[in-house]
Short mmCIF file of C-alpha atoms and ligand atoms in Angstrom, two decimals:
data_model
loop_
_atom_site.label_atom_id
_atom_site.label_comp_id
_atom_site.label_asym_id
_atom_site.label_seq_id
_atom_site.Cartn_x
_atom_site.Cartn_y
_atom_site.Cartn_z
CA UNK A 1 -14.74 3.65 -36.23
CA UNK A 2 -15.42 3.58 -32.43
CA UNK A 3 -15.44 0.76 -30.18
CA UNK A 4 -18.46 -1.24 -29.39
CA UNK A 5 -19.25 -0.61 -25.54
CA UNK A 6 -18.46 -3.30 -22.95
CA UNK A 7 -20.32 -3.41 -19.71
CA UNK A 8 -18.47 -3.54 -16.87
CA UNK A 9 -20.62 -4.52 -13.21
CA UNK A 10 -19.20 -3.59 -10.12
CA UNK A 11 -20.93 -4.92 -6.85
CA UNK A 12 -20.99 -2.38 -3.87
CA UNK A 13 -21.21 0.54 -6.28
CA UNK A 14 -22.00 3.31 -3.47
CA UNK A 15 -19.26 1.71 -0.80
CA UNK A 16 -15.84 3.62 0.08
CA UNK A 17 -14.05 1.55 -2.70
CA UNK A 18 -16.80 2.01 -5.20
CA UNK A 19 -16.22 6.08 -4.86
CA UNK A 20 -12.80 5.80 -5.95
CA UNK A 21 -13.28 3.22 -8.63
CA UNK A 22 -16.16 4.13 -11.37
CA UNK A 23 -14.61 7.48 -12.18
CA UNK A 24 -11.64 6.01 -13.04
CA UNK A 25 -13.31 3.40 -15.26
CA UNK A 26 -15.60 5.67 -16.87
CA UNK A 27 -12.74 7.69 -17.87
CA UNK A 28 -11.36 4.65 -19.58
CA UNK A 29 -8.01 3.64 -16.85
CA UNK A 30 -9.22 0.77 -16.58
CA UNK A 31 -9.82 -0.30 -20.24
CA UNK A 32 -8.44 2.21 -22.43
CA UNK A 33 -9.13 5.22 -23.37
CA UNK A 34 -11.15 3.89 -26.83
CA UNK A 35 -13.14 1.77 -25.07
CA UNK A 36 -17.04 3.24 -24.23
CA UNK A 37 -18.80 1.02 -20.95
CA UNK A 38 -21.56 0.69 -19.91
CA UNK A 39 -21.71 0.44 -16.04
CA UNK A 40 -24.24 -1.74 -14.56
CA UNK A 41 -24.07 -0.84 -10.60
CA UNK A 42 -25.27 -3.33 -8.03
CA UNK A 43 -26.08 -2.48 -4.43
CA UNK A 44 -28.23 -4.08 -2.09
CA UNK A 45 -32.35 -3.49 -1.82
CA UNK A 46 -31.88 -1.47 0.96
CA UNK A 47 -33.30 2.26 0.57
CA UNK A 48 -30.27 4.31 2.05
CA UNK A 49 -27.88 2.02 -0.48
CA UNK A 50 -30.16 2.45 -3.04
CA UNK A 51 -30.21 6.14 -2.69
CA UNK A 52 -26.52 6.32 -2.50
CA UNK A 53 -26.23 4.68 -4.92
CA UNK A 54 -28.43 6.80 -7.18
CA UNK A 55 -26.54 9.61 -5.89
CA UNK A 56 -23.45 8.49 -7.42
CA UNK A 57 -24.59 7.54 -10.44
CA UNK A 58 -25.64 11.22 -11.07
CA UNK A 59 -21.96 12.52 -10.34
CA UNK A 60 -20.89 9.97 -13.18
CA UNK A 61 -23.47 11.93 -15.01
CA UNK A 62 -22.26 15.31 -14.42
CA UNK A 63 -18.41 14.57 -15.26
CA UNK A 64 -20.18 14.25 -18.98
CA UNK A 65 -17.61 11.00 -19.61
CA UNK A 66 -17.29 10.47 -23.44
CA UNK A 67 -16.83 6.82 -22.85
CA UNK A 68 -20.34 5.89 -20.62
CA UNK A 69 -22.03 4.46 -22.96
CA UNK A 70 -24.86 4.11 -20.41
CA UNK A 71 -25.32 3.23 -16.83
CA UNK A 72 -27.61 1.10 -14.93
CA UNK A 73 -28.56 0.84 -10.96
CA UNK A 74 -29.74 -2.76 -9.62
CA UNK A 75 -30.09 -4.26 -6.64
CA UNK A 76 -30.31 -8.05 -8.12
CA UNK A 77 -27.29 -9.82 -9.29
CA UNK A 78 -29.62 -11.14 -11.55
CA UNK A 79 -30.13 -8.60 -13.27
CA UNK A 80 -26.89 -6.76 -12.78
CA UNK A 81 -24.66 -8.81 -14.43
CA UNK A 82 -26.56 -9.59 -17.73
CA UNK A 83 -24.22 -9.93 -20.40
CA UNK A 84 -21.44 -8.23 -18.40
CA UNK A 85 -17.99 -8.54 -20.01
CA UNK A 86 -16.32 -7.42 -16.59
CA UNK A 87 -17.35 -7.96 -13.12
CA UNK A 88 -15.41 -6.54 -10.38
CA UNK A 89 -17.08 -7.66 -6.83
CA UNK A 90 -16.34 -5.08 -4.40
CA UNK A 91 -19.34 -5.70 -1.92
CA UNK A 92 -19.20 -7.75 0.94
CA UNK A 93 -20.34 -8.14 3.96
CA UNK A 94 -17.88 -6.41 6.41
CA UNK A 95 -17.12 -8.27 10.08
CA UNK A 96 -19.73 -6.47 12.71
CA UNK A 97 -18.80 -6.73 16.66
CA UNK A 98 -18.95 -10.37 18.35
CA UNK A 99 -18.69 -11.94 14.43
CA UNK A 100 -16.47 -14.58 14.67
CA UNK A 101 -14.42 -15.44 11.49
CA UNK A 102 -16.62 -18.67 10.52
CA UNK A 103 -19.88 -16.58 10.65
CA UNK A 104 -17.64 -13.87 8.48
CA UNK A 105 -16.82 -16.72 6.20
CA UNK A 106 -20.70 -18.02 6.15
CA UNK A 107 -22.54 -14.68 5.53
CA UNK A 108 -19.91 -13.89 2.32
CA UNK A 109 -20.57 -17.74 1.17
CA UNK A 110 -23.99 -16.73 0.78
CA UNK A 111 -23.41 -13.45 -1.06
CA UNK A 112 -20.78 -14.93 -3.27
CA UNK A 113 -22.79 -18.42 -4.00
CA UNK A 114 -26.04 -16.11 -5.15
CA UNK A 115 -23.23 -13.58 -7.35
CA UNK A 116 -21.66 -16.76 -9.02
CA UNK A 117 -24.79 -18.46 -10.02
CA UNK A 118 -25.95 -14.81 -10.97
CA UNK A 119 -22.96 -14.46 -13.50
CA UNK A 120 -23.24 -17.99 -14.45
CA UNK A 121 -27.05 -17.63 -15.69
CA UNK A 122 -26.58 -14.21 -17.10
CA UNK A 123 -23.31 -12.82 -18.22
CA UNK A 124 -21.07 -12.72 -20.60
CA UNK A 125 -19.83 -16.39 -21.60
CA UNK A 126 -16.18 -14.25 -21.55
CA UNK A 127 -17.06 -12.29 -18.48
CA UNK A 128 -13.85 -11.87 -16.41
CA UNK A 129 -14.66 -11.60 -12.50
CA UNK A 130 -12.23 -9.74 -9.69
CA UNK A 131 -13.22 -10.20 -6.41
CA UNK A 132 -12.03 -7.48 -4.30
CA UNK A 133 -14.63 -7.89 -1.33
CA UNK A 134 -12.62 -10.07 1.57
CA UNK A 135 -11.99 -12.58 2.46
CA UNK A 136 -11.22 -11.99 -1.55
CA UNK A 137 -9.33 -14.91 -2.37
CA UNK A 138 -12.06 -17.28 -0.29
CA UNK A 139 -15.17 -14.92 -2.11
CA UNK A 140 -13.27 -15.65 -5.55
CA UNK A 141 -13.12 -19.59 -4.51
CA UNK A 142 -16.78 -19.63 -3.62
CA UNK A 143 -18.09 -17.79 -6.86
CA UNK A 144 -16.11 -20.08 -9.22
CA UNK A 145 -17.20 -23.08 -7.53
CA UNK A 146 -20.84 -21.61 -7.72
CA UNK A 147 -20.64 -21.17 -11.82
CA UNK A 148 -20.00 -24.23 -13.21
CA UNK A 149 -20.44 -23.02 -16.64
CA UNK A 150 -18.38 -20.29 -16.98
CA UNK A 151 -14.55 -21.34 -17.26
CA UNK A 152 -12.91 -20.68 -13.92
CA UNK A 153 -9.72 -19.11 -14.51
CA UNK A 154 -11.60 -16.02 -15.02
CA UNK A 155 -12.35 -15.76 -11.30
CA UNK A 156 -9.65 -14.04 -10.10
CA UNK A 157 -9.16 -12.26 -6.62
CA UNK A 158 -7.28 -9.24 -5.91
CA UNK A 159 -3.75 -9.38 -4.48
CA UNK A 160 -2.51 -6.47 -6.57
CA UNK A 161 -2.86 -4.40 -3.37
CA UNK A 162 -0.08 -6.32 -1.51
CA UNK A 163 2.03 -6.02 -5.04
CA UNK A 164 1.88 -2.35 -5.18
CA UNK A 165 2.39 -2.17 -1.46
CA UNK A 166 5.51 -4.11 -1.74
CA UNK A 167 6.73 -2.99 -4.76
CA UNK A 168 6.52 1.53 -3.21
CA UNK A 169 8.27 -0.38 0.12
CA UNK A 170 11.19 -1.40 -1.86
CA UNK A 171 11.05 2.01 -3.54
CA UNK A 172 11.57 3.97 -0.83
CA UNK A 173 14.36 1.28 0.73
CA UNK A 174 16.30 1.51 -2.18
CA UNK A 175 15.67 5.19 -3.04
CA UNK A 176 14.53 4.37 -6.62
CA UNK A 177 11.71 4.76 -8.72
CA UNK A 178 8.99 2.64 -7.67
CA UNK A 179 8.00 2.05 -11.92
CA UNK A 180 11.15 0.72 -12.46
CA UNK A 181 10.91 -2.19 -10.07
CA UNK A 182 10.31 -5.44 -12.12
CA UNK A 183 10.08 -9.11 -11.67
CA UNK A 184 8.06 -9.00 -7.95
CA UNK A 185 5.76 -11.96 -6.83
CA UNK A 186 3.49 -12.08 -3.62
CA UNK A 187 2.38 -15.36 -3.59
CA UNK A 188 -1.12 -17.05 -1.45
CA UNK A 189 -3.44 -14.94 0.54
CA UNK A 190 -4.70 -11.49 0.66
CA UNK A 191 -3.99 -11.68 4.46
CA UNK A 192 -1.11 -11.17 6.65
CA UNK A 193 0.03 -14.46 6.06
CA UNK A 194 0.88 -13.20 2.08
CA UNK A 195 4.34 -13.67 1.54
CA UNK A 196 5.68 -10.93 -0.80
CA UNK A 197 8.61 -12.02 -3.02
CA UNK A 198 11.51 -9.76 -4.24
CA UNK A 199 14.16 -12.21 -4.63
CA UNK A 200 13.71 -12.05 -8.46
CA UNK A 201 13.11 -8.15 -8.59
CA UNK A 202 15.49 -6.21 -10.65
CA UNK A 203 15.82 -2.44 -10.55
CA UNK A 204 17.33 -1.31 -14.12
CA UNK A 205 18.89 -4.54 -14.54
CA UNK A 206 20.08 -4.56 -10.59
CA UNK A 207 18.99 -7.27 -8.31
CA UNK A 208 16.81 -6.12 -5.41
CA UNK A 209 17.69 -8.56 -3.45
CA UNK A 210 21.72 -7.16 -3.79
CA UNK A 211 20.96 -3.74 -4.02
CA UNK A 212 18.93 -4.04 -0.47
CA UNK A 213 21.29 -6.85 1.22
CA UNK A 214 19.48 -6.98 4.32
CA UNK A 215 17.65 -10.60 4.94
CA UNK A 216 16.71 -9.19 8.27
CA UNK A 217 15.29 -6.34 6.72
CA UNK A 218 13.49 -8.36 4.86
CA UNK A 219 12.09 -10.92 7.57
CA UNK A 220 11.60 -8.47 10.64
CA UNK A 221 10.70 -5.27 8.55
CA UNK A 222 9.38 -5.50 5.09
CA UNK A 223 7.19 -8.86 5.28
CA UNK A 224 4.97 -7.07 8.41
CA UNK A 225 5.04 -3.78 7.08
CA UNK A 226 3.47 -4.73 3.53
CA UNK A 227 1.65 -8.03 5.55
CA UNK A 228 -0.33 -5.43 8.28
CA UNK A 229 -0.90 -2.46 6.08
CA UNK A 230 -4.46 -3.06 6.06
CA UNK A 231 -4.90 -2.88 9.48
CA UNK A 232 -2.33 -0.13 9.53
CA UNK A 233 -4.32 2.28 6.91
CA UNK A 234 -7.60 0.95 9.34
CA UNK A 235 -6.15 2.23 12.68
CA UNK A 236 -5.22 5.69 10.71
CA UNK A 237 -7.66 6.36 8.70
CA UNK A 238 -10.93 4.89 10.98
CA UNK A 239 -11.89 2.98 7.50
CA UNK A 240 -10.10 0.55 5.72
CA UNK A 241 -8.27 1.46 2.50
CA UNK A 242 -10.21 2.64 -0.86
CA UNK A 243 -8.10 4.85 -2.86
CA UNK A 244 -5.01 2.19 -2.95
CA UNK A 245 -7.46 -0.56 -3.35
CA UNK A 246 -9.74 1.00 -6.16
CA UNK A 247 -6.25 1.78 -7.96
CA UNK A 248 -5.31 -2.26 -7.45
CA UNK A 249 -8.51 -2.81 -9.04
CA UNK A 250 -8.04 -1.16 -11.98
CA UNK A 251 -4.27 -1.93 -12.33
CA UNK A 252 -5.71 -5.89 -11.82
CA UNK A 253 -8.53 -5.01 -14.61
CA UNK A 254 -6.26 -3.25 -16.91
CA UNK A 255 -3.36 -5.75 -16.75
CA UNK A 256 -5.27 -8.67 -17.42
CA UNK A 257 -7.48 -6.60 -20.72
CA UNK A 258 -4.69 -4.69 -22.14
CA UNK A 259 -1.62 -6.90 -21.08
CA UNK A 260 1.52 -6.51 -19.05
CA UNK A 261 3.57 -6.39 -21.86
CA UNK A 262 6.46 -8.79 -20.33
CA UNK A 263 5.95 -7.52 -16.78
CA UNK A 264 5.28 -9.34 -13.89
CA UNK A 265 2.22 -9.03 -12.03
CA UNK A 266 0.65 -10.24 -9.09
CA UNK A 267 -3.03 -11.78 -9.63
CA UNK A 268 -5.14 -13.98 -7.33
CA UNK A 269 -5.98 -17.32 -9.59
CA UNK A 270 -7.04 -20.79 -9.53
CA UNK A 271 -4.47 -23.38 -9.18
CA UNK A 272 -4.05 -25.67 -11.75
CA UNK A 273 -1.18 -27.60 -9.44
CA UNK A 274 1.62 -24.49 -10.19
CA UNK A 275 4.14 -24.56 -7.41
CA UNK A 276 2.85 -27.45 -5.86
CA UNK A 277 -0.82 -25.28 -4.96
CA UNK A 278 -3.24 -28.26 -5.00
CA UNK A 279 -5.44 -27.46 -8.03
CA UNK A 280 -8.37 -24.85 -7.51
CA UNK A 281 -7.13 -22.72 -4.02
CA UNK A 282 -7.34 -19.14 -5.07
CA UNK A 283 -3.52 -18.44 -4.83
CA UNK A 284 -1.31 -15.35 -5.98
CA UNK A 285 1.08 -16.29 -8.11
CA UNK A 286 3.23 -13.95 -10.34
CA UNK A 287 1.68 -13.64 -14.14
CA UNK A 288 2.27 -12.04 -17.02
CA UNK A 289 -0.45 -10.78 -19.35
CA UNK A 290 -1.39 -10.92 -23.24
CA UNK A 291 -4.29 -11.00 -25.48
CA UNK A 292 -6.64 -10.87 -22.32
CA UNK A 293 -5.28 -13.62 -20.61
CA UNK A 294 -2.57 -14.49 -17.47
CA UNK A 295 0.20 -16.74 -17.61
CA UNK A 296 1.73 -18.23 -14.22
CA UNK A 297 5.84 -17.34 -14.47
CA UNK A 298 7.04 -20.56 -14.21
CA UNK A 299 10.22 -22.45 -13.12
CA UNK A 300 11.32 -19.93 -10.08
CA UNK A 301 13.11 -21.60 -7.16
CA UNK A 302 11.34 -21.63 -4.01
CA UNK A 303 14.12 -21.74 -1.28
CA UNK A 304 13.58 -23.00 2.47
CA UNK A 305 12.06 -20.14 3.49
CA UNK A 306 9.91 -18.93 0.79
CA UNK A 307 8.47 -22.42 1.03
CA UNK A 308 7.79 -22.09 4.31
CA UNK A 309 6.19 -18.69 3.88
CA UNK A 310 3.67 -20.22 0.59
CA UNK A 311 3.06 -23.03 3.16
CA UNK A 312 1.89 -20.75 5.71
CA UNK A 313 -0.44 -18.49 3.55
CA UNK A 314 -1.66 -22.15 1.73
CA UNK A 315 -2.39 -23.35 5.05
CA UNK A 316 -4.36 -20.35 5.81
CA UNK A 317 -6.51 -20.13 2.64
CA UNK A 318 -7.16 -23.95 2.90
CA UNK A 319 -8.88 -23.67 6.23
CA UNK A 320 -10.76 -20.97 5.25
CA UNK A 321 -12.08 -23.08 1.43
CA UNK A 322 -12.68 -25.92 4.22
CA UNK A 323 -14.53 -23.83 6.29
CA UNK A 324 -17.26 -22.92 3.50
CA UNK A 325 -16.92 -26.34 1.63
CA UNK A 326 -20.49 -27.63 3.48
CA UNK A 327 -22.39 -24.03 1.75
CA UNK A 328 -21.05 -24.70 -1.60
P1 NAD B 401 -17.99 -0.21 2.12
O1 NAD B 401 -18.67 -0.78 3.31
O2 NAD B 401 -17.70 1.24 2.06
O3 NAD B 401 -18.84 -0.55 0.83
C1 NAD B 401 -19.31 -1.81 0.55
C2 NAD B 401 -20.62 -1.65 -0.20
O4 NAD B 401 -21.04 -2.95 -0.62
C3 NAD B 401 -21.76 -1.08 0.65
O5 NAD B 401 -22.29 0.05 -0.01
C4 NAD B 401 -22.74 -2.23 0.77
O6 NAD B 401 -24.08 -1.78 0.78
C5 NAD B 401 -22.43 -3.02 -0.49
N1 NAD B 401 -22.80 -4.42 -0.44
C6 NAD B 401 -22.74 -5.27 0.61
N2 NAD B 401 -23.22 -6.47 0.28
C7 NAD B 401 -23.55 -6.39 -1.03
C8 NAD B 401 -24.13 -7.30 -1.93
N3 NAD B 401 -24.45 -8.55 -1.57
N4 NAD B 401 -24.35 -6.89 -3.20
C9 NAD B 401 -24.04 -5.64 -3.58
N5 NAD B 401 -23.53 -4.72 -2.75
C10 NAD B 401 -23.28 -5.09 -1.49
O7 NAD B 401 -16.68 -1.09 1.92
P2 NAD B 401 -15.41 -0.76 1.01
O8 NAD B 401 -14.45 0.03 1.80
O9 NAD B 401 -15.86 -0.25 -0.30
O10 NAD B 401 -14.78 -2.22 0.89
C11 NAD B 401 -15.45 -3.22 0.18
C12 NAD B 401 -14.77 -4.57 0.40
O11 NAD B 401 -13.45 -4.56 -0.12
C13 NAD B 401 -14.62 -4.97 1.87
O12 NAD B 401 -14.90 -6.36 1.98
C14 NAD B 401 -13.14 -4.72 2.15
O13 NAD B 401 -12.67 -5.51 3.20
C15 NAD B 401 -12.56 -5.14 0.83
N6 NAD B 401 -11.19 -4.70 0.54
C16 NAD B 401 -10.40 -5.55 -0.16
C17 NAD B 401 -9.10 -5.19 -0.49
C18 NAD B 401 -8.22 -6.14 -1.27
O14 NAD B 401 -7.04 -5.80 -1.47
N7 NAD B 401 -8.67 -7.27 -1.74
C19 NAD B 401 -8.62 -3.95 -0.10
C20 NAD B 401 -9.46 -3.07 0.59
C21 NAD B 401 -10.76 -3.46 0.91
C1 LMR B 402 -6.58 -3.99 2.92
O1 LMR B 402 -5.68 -4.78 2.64
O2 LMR B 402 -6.41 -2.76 2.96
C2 LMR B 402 -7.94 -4.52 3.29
O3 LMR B 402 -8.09 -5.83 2.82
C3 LMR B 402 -8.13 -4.43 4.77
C4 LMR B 402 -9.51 -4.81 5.21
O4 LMR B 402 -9.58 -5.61 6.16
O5 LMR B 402 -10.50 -4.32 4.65
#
């Protein structure tokens, strides 16, 4: 007997990311390949999106998917995320010449306070929400705080991008496969200030951290390279990243549904006081997944240093849930 269809939102449908993203989940990547969605697309009321956006949605059409169960093209959150079992928020207002970083901060609140009161009127009681639109972890904060009724450890915000991005450095440091690499954390922001963790990797058993033996390697080298990579992939490529970040996306989506199956994964989550993260910041912390939900890994030792690198990217996402406190 087949499945019954989920629907599955995504925000920014005809953007960069959005491109690289609903193929994949209307192929089933992203929630198995027995699992028929039905896509509800959101873009804004503007014509040329709206156009896009209908543009896309016929490509979905002609790839003749087995699983799309249906698709839909809004341009209200309202509307867009009735009943939705997933919502990934990709959409977001991007920072325009002379913006300064508080009127960044203020023009998201407002698209993120309207998306969480959205989801918390219409969707799913279940629905789980990835915000991949930045400041994510910040966007994340703002639409939990905005839907009271909906319980908020399923606002999550994506730091699966720095996971992958550390975990295919280490690959190519220590020559190995980049699927074998286990046990890696990034902890706090999805900003520079992220601080990526291997000190509990393994490779095949191996330590990381002994196989690589190279602290300044690790200080001087790896923690920019994986921390900038952004802006890196921005000043290359004229655009910010879309193919690495849709593939985060569905990694984040897929992990959380299907489970991790004893691996360690990076997701963006509310605190609940782990690791000393006063209770709701919008932290990434290392989980494991099963039975569609995340479970912090707990009990790792945070030396001098890796404190002093979670107290940096804490300090840095608590300014920026202070700076939007007064819109919530
Ligand atoms: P893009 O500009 O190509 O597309 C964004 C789309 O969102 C546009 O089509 C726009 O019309 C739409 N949009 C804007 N406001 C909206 C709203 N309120 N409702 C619905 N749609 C809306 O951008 P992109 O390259 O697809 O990137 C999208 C976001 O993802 C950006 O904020 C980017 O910085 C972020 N991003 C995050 C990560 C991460 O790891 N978390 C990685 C890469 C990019
Ligand atoms: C990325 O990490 O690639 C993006 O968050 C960069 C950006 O500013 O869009």
């Amino acid at each position: 007997m087949s499945k019954k269809p989920v629907r599955v939102a995504v925000t920014g449908a005809a953007g960069q990311i959005g491109y690289a993203l609903l193929f994949r989940i209307a192929s089933g990547e992203m929630l198995g390949k027995d699992q028929p969605v039905i896509l509800q697309l959101l873009e804004i009321p503007d014509e040329k999106a709206q156009n896009a956006l209908k543009g896309v949605i016929m490509e979905i059409e002609d790839c003749a998917f087995p699983l799309v169960a249906g698709i839909e093209a809004h341009s209200d959150p309202m509307t867009a995320f009735k009943d939705t079992d997933y919502a990934l928020l990709v959409g977001a207002r991007p920072r325009g010449p002379g913006m300064e970083r508080a009127d960044l901060l203020a023009a998201n609140a407002q698209i993120f306070t309207a998306q969480g009161k959205a989801l918390n009127a219409v969707a799913s009681r279940d629905v789980r929400v990835l915000v991949v639109g930045n400041p994510a972890n910040t966007n994340a904060y703002i639409a939990m705080k905005s839907a009271p009724d909906l319980p908020a450890k399923n606002f999550t915000a994506m730091l699966r991008l720095d996971h992958n991005r550390a975990a295919s450095q280490i690959a190519s440091k220590t020559g190995k496969a980049v699927g074998s690499i286990e046990k890696l954390a990034v902890w706090g922001n999805h900003s520079p200030t992220m601080y990526a963790d291997y000190r509990f990797a393994t490779i095949e058993g191996q330590s990381v951290k002994e196989l690589i033996n190279d602290e300044q390697w690790n200080r001087e080298v790896f923690l920019p390279t994986v921390g900038k990579r952004g802006a890196a992939i921005i000043a290359a490529r004229g655009l910010s990243s879309a193919a690495s970040a849709a593939g985060a996306a569905i990694d984040h989506m897929r992990d959380w549904a299907l489970g991790t199956n004893g691996k360690w994964v990076t997701m963006g989550i509310p605190s609940k006081g782990e690791y000393g993260i006063p209770a709701e910041v919008m932290f990434g912390y290392p989980v494991t997944c099963e039975g569609g939900e995340y479970k912090i890994v707990e009990g790792l030792e945070i030396d001098e240093f890796s404190q002093e690198c979670i107290n940096k990217t804490l300090a840095e996402l608590q300014g920026e849930q202070d700076g939007v406190k007064h819109l919530l």
